[in-house]
Coordinates of C-alpha atoms in Angstrom, one line a residue:
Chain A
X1 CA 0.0 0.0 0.0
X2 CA 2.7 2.4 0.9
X3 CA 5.9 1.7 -0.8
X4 CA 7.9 4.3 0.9
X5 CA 7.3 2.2 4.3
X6 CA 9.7 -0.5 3.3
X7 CA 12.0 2.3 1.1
X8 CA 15.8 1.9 2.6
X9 CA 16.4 4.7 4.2
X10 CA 20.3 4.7 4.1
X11 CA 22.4 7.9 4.3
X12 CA 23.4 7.9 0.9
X13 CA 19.9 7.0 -0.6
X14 CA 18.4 10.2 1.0
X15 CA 21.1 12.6 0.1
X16 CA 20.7 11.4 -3.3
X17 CA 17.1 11.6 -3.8
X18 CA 16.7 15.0 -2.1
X19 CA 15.4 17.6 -4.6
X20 CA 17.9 20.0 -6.1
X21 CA 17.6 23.2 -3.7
X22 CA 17.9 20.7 -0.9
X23 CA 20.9 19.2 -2.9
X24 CA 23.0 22.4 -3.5
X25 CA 22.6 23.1 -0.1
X26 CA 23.9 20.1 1.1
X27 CA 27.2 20.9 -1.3
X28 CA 27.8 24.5 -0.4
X29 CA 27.7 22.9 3.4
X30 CA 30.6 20.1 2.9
X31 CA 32.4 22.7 0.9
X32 CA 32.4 25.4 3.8
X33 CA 33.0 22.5 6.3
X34 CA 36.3 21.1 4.1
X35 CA 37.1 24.9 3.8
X36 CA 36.9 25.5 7.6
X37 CA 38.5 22.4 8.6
X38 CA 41.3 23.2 6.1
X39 CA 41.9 26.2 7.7
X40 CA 41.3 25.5 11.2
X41 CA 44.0 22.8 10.8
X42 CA 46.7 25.7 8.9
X43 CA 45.8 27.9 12.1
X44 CA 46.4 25.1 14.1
X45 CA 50.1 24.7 12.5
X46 CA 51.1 28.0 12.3
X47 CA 49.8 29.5 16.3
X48 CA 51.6 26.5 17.3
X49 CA 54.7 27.8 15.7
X50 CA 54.1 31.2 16.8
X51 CA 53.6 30.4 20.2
X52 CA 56.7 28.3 20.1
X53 CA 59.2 30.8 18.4
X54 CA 58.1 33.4 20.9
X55 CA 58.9 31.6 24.2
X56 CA 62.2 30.7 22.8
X57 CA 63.0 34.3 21.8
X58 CA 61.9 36.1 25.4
X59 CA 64.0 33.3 26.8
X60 CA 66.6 34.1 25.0
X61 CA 66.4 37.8 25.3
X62 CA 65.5 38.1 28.9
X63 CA 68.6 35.1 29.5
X64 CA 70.9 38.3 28.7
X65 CA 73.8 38.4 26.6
X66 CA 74.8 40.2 23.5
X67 CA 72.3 42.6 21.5
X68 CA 74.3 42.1 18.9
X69 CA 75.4 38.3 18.7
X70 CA 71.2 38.0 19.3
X71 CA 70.6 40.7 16.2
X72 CA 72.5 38.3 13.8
X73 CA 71.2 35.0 15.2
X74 CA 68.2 36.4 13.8
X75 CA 69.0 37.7 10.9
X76 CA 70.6 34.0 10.5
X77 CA 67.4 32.2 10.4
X78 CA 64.6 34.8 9.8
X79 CA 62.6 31.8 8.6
X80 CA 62.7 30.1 11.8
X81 CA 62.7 33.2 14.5
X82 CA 59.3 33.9 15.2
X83 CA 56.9 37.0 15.2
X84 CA 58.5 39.0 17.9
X85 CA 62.0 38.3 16.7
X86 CA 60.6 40.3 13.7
X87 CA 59.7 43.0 15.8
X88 CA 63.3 42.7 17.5
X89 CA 65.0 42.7 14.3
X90 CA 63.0 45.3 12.9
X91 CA 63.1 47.6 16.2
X92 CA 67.2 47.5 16.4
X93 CA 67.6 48.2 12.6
X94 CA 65.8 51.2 12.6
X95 CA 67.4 52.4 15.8
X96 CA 70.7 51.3 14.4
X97 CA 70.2 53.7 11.4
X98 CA 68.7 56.8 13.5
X99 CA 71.7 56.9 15.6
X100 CA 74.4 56.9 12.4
X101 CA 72.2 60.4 11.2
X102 CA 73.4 63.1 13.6
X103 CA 71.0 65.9 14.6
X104 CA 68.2 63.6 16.1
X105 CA 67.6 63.7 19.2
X106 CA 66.6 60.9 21.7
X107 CA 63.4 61.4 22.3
X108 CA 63.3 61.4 18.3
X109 CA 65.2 58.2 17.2
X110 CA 62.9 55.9 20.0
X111 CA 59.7 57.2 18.6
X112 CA 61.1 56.3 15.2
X113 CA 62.3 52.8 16.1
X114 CA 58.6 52.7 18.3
X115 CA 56.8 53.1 14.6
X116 CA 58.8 51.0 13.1
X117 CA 58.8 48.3 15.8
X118 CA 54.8 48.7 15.8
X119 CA 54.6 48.4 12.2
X120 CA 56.4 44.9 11.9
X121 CA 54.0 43.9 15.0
X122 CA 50.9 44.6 12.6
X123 CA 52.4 43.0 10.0
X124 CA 52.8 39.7 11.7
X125 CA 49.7 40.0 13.4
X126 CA 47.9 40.5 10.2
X127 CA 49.4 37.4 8.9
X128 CA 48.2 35.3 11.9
X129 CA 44.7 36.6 11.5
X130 CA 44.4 35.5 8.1
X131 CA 41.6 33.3 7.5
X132 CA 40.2 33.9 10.7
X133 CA 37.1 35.5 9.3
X134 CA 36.2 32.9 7.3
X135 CA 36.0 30.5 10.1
X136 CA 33.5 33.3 11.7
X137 CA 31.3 33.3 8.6
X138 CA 31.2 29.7 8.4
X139 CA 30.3 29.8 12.3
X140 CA 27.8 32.0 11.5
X141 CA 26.4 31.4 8.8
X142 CA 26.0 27.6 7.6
X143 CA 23.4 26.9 10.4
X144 CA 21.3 29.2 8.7
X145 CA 22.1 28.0 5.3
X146 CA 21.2 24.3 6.7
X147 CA 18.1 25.5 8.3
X148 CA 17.3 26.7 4.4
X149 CA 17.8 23.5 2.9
X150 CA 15.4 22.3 5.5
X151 CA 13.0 24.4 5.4
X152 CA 12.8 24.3 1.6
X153 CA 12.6 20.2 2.2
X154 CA 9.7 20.0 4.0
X155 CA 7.9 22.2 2.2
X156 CA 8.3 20.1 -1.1
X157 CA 7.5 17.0 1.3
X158 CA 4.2 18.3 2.1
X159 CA 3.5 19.6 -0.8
X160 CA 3.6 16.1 -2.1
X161 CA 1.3 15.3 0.8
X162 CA -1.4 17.3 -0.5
X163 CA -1.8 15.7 -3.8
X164 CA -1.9 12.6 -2.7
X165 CA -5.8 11.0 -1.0
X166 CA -4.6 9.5 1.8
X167 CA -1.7 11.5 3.8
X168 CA 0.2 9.3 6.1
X169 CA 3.2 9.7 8.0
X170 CA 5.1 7.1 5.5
X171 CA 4.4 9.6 2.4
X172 CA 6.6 12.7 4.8
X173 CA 9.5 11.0 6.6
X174 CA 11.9 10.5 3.8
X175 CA 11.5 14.2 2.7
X176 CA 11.5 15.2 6.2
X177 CA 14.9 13.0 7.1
X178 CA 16.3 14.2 4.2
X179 CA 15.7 17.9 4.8
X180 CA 17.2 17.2 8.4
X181 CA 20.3 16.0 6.8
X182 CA 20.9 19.8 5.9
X183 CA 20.6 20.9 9.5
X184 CA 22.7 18.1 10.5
X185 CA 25.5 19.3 8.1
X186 CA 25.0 23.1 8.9
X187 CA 25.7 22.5 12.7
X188 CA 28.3 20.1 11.6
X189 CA 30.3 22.8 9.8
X190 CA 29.8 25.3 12.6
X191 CA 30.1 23.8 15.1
X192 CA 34.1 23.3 14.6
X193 CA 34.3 26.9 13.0
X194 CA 33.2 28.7 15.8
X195 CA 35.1 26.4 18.3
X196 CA 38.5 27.1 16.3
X197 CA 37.4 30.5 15.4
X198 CA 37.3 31.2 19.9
X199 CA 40.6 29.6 20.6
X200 CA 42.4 31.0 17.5
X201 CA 41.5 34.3 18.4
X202 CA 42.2 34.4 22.4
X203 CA 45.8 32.7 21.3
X204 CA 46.3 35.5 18.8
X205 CA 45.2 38.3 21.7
X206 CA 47.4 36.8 23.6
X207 CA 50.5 36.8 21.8
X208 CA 49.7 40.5 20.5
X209 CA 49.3 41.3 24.1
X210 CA 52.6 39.5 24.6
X211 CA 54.4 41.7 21.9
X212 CA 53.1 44.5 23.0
X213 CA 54.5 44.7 26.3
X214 CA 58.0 43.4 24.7
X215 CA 58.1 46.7 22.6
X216 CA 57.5 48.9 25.7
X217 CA 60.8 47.2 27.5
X218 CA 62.8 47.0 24.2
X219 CA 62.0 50.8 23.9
X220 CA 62.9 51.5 27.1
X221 CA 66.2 49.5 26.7
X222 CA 67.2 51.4 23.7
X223 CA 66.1 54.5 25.5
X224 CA 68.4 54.0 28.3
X225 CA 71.3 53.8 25.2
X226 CA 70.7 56.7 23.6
X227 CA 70.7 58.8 26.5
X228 CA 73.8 57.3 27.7
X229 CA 75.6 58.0 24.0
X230 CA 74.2 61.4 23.3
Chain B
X1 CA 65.5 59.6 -1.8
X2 CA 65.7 56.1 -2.5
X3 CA 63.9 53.6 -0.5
X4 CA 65.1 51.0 1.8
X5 CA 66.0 47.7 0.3
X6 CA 65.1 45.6 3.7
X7 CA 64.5 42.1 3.4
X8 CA 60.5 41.6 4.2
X9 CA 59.8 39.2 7.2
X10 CA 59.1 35.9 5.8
X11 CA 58.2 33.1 8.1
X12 CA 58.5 29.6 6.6
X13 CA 55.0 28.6 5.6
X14 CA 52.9 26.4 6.8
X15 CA 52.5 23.0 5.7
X16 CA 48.6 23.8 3.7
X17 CA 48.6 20.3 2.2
X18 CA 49.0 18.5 5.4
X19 CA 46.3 20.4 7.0
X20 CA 44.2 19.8 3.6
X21 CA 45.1 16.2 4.1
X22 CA 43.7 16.3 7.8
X23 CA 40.5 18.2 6.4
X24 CA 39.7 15.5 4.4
X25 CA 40.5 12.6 6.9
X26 CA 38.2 14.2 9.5
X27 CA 35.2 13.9 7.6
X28 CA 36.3 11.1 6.1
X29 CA 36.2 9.5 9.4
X30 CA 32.8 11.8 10.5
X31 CA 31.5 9.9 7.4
X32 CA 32.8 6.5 8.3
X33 CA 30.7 7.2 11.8
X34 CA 27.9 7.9 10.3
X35 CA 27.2 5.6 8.2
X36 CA 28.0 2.7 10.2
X37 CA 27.6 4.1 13.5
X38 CA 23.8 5.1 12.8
X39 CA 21.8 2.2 12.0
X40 CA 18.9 4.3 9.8
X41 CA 16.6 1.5 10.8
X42 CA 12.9 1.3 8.9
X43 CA 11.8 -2.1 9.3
X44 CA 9.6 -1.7 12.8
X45 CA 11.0 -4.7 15.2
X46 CA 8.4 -8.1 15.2
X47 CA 6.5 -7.8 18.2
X48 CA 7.9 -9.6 20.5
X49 CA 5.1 -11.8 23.1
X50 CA 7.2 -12.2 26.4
X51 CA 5.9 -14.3 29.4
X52 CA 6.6 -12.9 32.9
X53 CA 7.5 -16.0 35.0
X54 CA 8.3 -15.3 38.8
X55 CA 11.0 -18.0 39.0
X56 CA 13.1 -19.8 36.2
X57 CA 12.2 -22.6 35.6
X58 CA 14.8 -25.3 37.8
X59 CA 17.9 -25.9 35.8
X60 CA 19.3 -29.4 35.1
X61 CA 19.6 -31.2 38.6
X62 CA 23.1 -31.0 38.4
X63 CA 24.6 -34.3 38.9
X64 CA 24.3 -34.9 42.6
X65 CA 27.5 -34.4 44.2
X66 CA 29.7 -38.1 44.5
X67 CA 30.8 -37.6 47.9
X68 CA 34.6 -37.6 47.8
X69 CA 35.1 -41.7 49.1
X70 CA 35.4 -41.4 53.0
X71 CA 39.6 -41.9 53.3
X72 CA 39.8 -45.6 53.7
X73 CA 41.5 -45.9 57.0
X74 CA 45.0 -46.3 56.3
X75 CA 45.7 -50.3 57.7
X76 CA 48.5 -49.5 59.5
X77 CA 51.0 -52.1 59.0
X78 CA 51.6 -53.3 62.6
X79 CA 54.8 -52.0 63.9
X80 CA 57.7 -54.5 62.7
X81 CA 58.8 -56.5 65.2
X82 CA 61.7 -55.1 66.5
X83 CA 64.3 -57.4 66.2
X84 CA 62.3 -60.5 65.3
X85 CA 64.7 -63.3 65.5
X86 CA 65.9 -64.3 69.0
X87 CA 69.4 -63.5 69.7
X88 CA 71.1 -66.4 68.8
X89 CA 72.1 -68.4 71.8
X90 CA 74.6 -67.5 73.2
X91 CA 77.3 -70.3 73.9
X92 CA 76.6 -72.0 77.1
X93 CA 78.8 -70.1 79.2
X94 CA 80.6 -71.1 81.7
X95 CA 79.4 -69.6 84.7
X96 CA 75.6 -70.1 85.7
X97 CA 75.9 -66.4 87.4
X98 CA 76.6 -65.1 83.7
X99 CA 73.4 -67.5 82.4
X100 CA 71.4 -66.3 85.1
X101 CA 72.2 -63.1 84.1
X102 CA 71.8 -63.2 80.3
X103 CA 68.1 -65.0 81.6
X104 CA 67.5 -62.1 83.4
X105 CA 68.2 -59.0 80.5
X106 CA 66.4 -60.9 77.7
X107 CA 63.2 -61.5 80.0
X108 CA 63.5 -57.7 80.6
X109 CA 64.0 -57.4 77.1
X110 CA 60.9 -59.1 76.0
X111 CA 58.7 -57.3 78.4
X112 CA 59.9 -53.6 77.0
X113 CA 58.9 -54.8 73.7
X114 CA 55.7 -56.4 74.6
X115 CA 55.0 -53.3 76.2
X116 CA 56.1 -50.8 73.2
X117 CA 53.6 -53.4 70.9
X118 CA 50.3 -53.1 72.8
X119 CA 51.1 -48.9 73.1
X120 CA 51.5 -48.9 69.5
X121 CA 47.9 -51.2 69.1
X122 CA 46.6 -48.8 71.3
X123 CA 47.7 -45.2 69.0
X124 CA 46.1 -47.2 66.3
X125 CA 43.3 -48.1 67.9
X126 CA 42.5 -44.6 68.9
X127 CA 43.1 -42.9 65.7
X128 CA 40.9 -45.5 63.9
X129 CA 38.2 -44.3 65.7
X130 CA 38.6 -40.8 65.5
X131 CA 38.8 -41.2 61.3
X132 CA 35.9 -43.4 61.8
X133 CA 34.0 -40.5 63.5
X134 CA 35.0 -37.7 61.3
X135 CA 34.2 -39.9 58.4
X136 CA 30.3 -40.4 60.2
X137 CA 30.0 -36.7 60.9
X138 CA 30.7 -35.9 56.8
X139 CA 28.4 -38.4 56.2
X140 CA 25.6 -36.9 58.3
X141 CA 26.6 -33.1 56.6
X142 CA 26.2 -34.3 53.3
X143 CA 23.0 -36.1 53.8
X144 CA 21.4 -33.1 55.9
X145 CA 22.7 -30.9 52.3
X146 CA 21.3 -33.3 50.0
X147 CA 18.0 -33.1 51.8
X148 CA 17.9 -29.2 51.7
X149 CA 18.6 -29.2 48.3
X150 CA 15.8 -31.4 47.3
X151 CA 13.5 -29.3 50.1
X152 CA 14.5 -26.2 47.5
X153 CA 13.6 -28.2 44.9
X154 CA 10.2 -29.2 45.5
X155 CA 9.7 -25.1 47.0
X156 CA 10.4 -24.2 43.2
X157 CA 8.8 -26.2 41.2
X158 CA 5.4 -25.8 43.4
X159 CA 6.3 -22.3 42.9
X160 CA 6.9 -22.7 39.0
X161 CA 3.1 -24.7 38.9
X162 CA 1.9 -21.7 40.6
X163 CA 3.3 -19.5 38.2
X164 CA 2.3 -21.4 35.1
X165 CA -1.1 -21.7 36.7
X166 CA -1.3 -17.8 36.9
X167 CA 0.1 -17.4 33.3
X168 CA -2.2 -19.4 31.4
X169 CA -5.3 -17.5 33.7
X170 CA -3.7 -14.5 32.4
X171 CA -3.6 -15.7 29.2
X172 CA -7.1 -16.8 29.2
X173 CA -8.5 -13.3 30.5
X174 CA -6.4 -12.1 27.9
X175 CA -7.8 -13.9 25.0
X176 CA -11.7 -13.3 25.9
X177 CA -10.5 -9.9 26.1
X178 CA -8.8 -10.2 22.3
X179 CA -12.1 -12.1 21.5
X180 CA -14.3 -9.2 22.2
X181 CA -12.0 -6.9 20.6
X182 CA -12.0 -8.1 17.7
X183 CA -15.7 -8.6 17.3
X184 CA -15.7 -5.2 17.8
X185 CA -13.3 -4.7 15.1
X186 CA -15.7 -7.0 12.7
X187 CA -18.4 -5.1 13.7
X188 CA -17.1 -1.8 12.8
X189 CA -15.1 -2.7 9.3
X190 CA -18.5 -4.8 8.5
X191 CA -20.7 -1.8 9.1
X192 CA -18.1 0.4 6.4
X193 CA -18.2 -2.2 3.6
X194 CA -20.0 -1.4 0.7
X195 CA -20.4 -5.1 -0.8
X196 CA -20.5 -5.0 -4.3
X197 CA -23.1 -6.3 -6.3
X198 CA -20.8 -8.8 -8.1
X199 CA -20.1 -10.7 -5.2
X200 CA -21.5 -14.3 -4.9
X201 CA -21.2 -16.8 -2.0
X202 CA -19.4 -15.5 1.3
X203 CA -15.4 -15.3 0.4
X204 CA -13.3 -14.7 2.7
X205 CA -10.4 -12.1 2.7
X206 CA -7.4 -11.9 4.7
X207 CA -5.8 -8.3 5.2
X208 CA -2.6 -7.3 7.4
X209 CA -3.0 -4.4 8.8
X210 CA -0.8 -1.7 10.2
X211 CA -1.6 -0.1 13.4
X212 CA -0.4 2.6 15.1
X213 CA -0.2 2.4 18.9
X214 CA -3.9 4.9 18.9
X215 CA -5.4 2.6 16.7
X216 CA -4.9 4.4 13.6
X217 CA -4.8 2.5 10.4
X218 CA -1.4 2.9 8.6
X219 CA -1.5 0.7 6.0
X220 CA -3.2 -2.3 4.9
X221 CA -2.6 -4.9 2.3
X222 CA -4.2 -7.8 1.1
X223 CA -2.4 -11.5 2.1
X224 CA -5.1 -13.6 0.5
X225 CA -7.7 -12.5 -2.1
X226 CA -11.7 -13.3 -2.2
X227 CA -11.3 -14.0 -5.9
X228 CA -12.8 -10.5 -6.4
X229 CA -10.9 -7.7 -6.9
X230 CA -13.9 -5.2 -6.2
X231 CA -14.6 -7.3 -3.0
X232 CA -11.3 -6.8 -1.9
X233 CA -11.3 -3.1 -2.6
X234 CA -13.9 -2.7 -0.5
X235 CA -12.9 -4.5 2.3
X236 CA -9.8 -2.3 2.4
X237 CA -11.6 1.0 2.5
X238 CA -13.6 -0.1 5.0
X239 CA -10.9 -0.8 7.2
X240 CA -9.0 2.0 6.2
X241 CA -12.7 4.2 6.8
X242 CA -12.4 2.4 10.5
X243 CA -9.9 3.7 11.6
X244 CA -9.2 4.4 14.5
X245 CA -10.3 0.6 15.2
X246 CA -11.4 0.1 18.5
X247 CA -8.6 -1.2 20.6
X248 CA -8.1 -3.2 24.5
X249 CA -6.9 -1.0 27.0
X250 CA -4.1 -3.9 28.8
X251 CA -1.0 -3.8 26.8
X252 CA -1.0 -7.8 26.9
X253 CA -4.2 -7.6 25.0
X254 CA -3.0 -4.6 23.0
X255 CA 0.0 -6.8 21.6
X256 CA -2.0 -9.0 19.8
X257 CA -3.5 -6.1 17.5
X258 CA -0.2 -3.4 17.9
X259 CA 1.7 -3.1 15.3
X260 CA 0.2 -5.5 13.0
X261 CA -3.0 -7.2 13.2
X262 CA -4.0 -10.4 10.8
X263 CA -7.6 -9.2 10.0
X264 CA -10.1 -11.8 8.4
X265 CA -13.6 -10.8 6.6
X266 CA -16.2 -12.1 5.6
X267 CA -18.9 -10.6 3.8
X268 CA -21.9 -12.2 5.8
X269 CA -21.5 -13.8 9.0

């Protein structure tokens, strides 16, 4: 009487048979969720670095020693030293080159070496926060999108209710799993995007808070050597 | 003015097809889950008819217990006679003093060793007994055990008889009560059908319906045909026009007609 009672309703059969709208929705979703994933997993690799490199090079810094020796070490392997070895390296070049012009006073050459040390910082920061808004559109968005493909299945599942004499619950639950599915994937590609989306942000406050506070004492540092040279 | 030639900060970068990779392997394995993880069952389970019994029913009797053989009391070989053969005799000495003498020792001889024999019969005497008497008291433990086991034995299966009893009153309640039912289900499908004017004789159809748990008709389909197709039309319609079909309050009852109920008609009766 009803052959949609005994229809197999596998995963792959419902996907499948869902109507187009229903269909494109379902793609856009695995795409965002690949996308996010993608990302959140590059974020994952390069914060990790970050955080890494940055911990060595206050060690290093605050351990004492040469400004020097330290300037070259990281001019040695740029690739390798890290955000804040950037701002370091950028910080004591510019310095380096205000104190060879004569004329400028103190005050003058730290403000210069500030700008460019807070330059660099943006820079890198910039970098880290690459990608990051996708993640937050994904988060916010694909529920809605899913929530769409949904909506738009049901209503083509009860539309086919109508024509038919007889409306049982057989003749609605496949259009109505299906159309679930789409909700299921929305959530399933937010739910991670959001989650990485929160952590990758707080790490990247923290480390901006963290370079920050390192280009106030560097300043201060070179402050204390061009007063004692001029 | 010419501009700076500084090198640009360039940070090694990051490995984007591993991270691709591990995209792909998590839904991969979100997939994977899904699909065998969630069984996407549609078939409704059989009903199931469960009796409630208050006991089990006994297990095998298991073997009754061979009571480990009683220790055979060990016959103690009695003692070896010390020294069995006489001492030889000794060549007639000279002197009756030394005779005498020799007379003398060997009598006290022989009465040490009488006396080290009868305290040896004695130890064995007593410990006989007291094997004997542990071997009585085991006895008496394992019969007093056997008898409470077959004292919990009887206790169950009057017990069982008792239960069985109950079941098949509760089984007989529960059959009047599927009885009347399912004149009342007659009764109302009979009232709906519209019997053709084709039909001749009184066929009989058989239908399996689909209920759901408020009585309403899912779906019904015809296991044997009247012969005419008209007939058997009908018959559906009216059960389908039925519903909700009248149904017993007591889920025992209930079973017999939830989720699928093996309807026969007839067009008079």
């Amino acid at each position: 009487m009803n052959p949609e009672l005994s229809q197999d309703l596998s995963l792959l059969h419902l996907v499948i048979n869902a109507s187009l709208p229903v269909q494109i929705v379902m793609a856009l979703l695995l795409g965002a969720s690949l996308m996010s994933w993608w990302f959140i997993f590059i974020k994952l690799f390069a914060l990790k670095r970050a955080m890494r490199a940055t911990n060595r090079f206050e060690r290093e810094f605050w351990a004492g020693g040469d400004i020097n020796a330290m300037y070259q070490r990281v001019t040695n392997e740029r690739e390798e030293a890290g955000e804040m070895a950037h701002v370091f390296e950028a910080g004591l070049r510019e310095f380096m080159k205000l104190r060879r012009q004569t004329g400028l006073s103190a005050h003058a050459i730290i403000d210069g070496t500030r700008r460019a040390m807070r330059a660099t910082c943006q820079r890198e920061l910039d970098g880290l926060e690459s990608h990051l808004s996708f993640l937050a559109t994904v988060g916010s968005v694909s529920p809605y999108v899913g929530l769409f493909g949904t909506v738009w299945g049901i209503m083509i599942a009860f539309m086919g209710l109508a024509s038919v004499a007889q409306a049982t619950l057989a003749q609605v639950a496949p259009g109505i799993a299906e159309a679930l599915i789409a909700t299921a994937m929305g959530l399933f590609a937010a739910i991670p995007a959001v989650v990485g989306y929160n952590r990758f942000t707080h790490d990247i406050d923290r480390l901006s808070s963290r370079m920050e506070s390192f280009m106030e004492e560097f300043s201060n540092i070179l402050q204390r050597q061009a007063t004692k040279t001029a | 003015m010419s501009f700076p030639a500084d090198a640009p900060f360039v940070s090694r970068p990051v490995p984007t097809f591993a991270a691709g990779l591990l995209a792909l392997g998590v839904h991969a394995l979100f997939a994977l889950l899904l699909v065998f993880g969630v069984s996407w069952q549609t078939q409704q389970p059989a009903p199931v008819m469960v009796d409630l019994w208050d006991a089990f029913p006994a297990p095998p009797q298991p073997a009754a217990e061979i009571p480990p053989a009683p220790p055979e009391p060990v016959k103690v070989q009695p003692a070896p006679r010390p020294a069995a053969t006489e001492p030889a005799p000794v060549k007639t000495p000279d002197i009756a003093l030394e005779k005498k003498q020799a007379e003398a020792e060997l009598k006290a001889k022989q009465i040490a060793e009488d006396k080290a024999r009868a305290e040896a019969r004695e130890k064995q005497l007593a410990e006989q007994k007291k094997r004997e008497q542990l071997r009585q008291a085991e006895e008496a433990d394992l019969m007093r055990r056997m008898a409470d086991e077959e004292a919990a034995n009887a206790a169950k299966l009057t017990r069982l008889a008792e239960a069985r009893a109950a079941a098949s009153r509760r089984q007989a309640a529960v059959a009047s009560v599927v009885g009347e039912y399912q004149d009342l289900i007659s009764a109302k499908v009979r009232g709906n059908t519209r019997i053709p004017a084709s039909l001749v004789g009184n066929p009989e159809v058989r239908c399996r319906v689909r209920l759901l748990p408020t009585g309403e008709v899912q779906s019904v389909q015809v296991t044997r045909s009247s012969g005419n197709p008209a007939y058997d039309d009908a018959v559906v319609r009216a059960i389908e026009k039925s519903s909700p079909l009248p149904l017993p309050a007591e889920s025992d009852a209930r079973a017999e007609f939830v989720p699928e109920l093996l309807f026969v008609h007839r067009a008079k009766d």
